[in-house]
Amino acid sequence: MSLASSETAVNALPPRVVYMFLAKFDAKEGYKMAWSSHKGPEYEGLECKALPSGVHEYAATNIYLAHECQDRLYYGTARFRQQNLNPEGGLDRELVKMYSLGILVEPLKGEHWKPHEFSAMGWEHLGSLDAALQQYMNTGDMASISLLYLALSGAALLPEVSRSAAVSNADHPFCKLPLILLTVGPLIFPLFKAALLRKNILIFNHSSQGTAKLVQETCLRGPAACGALAYILSLISVIPRNVQFDFLSRDSDTSMLFSRPLYTVGLQDMGTNFLAHYPGFIANTSDEILKYQKQLYDYAVVMPSSDYDTCQVFSSSNLSEPVKATYNDYGKFLKVYRNLPQNTDARRLSMADDQASIGTLSSIFSAIRNAYFGEGKENKLYSEPAWWFSAATSPMSWREYIWLAFAWFASAGTTEREAGKADLDGEESAEGNSLRSELLQLTSIVGQFHKLTKKWFFIIEEIISETMPADAHPNEKFTLELTPQDIVDMELDPYSQQDLTFVREFVLEYWGSTIDEIEIGLGLHNFFC
């Protein structure tokens, strides 16, 4: 798969900056705008987004922004840094300087693939923003910031700001895919399904480092990781262009085609209709109190609060019981994860953490696991974190356990369950450590999610076309009957209530004008097929 074929290229021209600001957190005055390229009430609240709760635990980090201004949505980014001017052992909070230098960019115009809009937030300028911010914090001179704004906005005929392609591309949220997969593990699949159903997803960045030592980049949590997760969930859940049905008209309501990332949100957005304007949003926040505003979201993603914590997902209807991946999801995830580039930060973090490098192949479940997924070297992830299986994956149902026992004995231990052999292998990993090779591998992984989406649409559409009465009235709705084999063909688990519920919601979400009820038959004969 070429880079262009999945349309995730990260080398497009950077968008023009339309607004730049310097936000400051003061121990006495709180959040304030220290400087902005132009004034106006329409920019209120940006200082809070650029300095989210808990950011004081980070030495430096990137923050992705979305801001509504005059009925238009602008994307942007900010670079945060803090500087401790206290002498050794000093604790004077007034001597800790915290700033964010941020920008909003011009929205993309013309016809474009939607994920390009989501990533057009000025990530290419993060290196320049960081340099200008450091110079200001060291000297107090605004000249570097003012000149940068003139250059990036085109307000003056100044030389183009130089940038290193390799460094800038690493700042693209797409390039954080390996880190995100390591952080959320198999939970990426229930989140992918929720996003495809256009559920509202709120990502919570817990701030409880519990130590005076500042968190350094790269880390498994924080504003940058949460923003990247919002982007990646939007990217993998977009409906591919080659899925074209009447009910997915690109000229009418486009909200069915994608989940929009709103990036950093907080308490300052609660008094507005910002979230309500974008149903099916994916956003991140550091304000934990929003977890109890359950009307705001459908699913909460709780990111790790420390290097030894794990990610969890909750439904707003049940905050006491975490959502888990199915056993089938777990198998798909292993095959996705093994295709990651070998020299990424995620690989290094996974290998370096002793607690995270406990593989599950040596566990008591290994015999069942190998019977389900096959016993090939491609399934052996020696640095696989134990929590992926023990805490993030639902146990196998008794129905499936019995089925596996029958299948194993009937085949003398040689049969693999076809539903577990997920068609997510993709292409062989590209050789070499070049940036292009890594991007090709990451693009291939995104393409695998799109391939799965395409399969689900075409299977359901084909079944509906074959079963719909020829003389059906255009406004008449009917019941769709599915078999366990249909679920298997969709690479889902017919024994999982979670997957059966997903199929029902998926059909009603996209074919609700035609289908009003879904029946999925499960009989004992399926144990022996």
Short mmCIF file of C-alpha atoms in Angstrom, two decimals, residues 12 34 46 69 90 97 160 170 173 193 198 207 232 270 319 357 360 370 437 457 476 527:
data_model
loop_
_atom_site.label_atom_id
_atom_site.label_comp_id
_atom_site.label_asym_id
_atom_site.label_seq_id
_atom_site.Cartn_x
_atom_site.Cartn_y
_atom_site.Cartn_z
CA ALA A 12 1.36 18.81 2.61
CA ALA A 34 0.33 37.77 27.94
CA LEU A 46 -7.90 29.79 24.45
CA CYS A 69 -14.91 31.53 16.15
CA GLY A 90 13.36 26.41 46.59
CA LYS A 97 7.17 30.39 34.94
CA GLU A 160 10.14 31.37 5.21
CA ALA A 170 7.69 13.45 14.06
CA PRO A 173 -0.10 13.13 15.55
CA LYS A 193 -16.24 0.52 16.95
CA ARG A 198 -20.39 8.14 16.06
CA SER A 207 -2.58 14.23 36.39
CA ILE A 232 -6.02 8.60 15.42
CA MET A 270 -19.33 23.87 29.75
CA LEU A 319 -18.63 4.02 35.33
CA SER A 357 7.42 -6.77 29.24
CA THR A 360 1.19 -13.77 28.04
CA ASN A 370 -2.56 -20.79 20.43
CA SER A 437 9.48 3.25 5.48
CA PHE A 457 -20.49 -2.05 4.98
CA GLU A 476 -41.46 0.68 4.75
CA PHE A 527 -21.07 -25.54 18.15
#
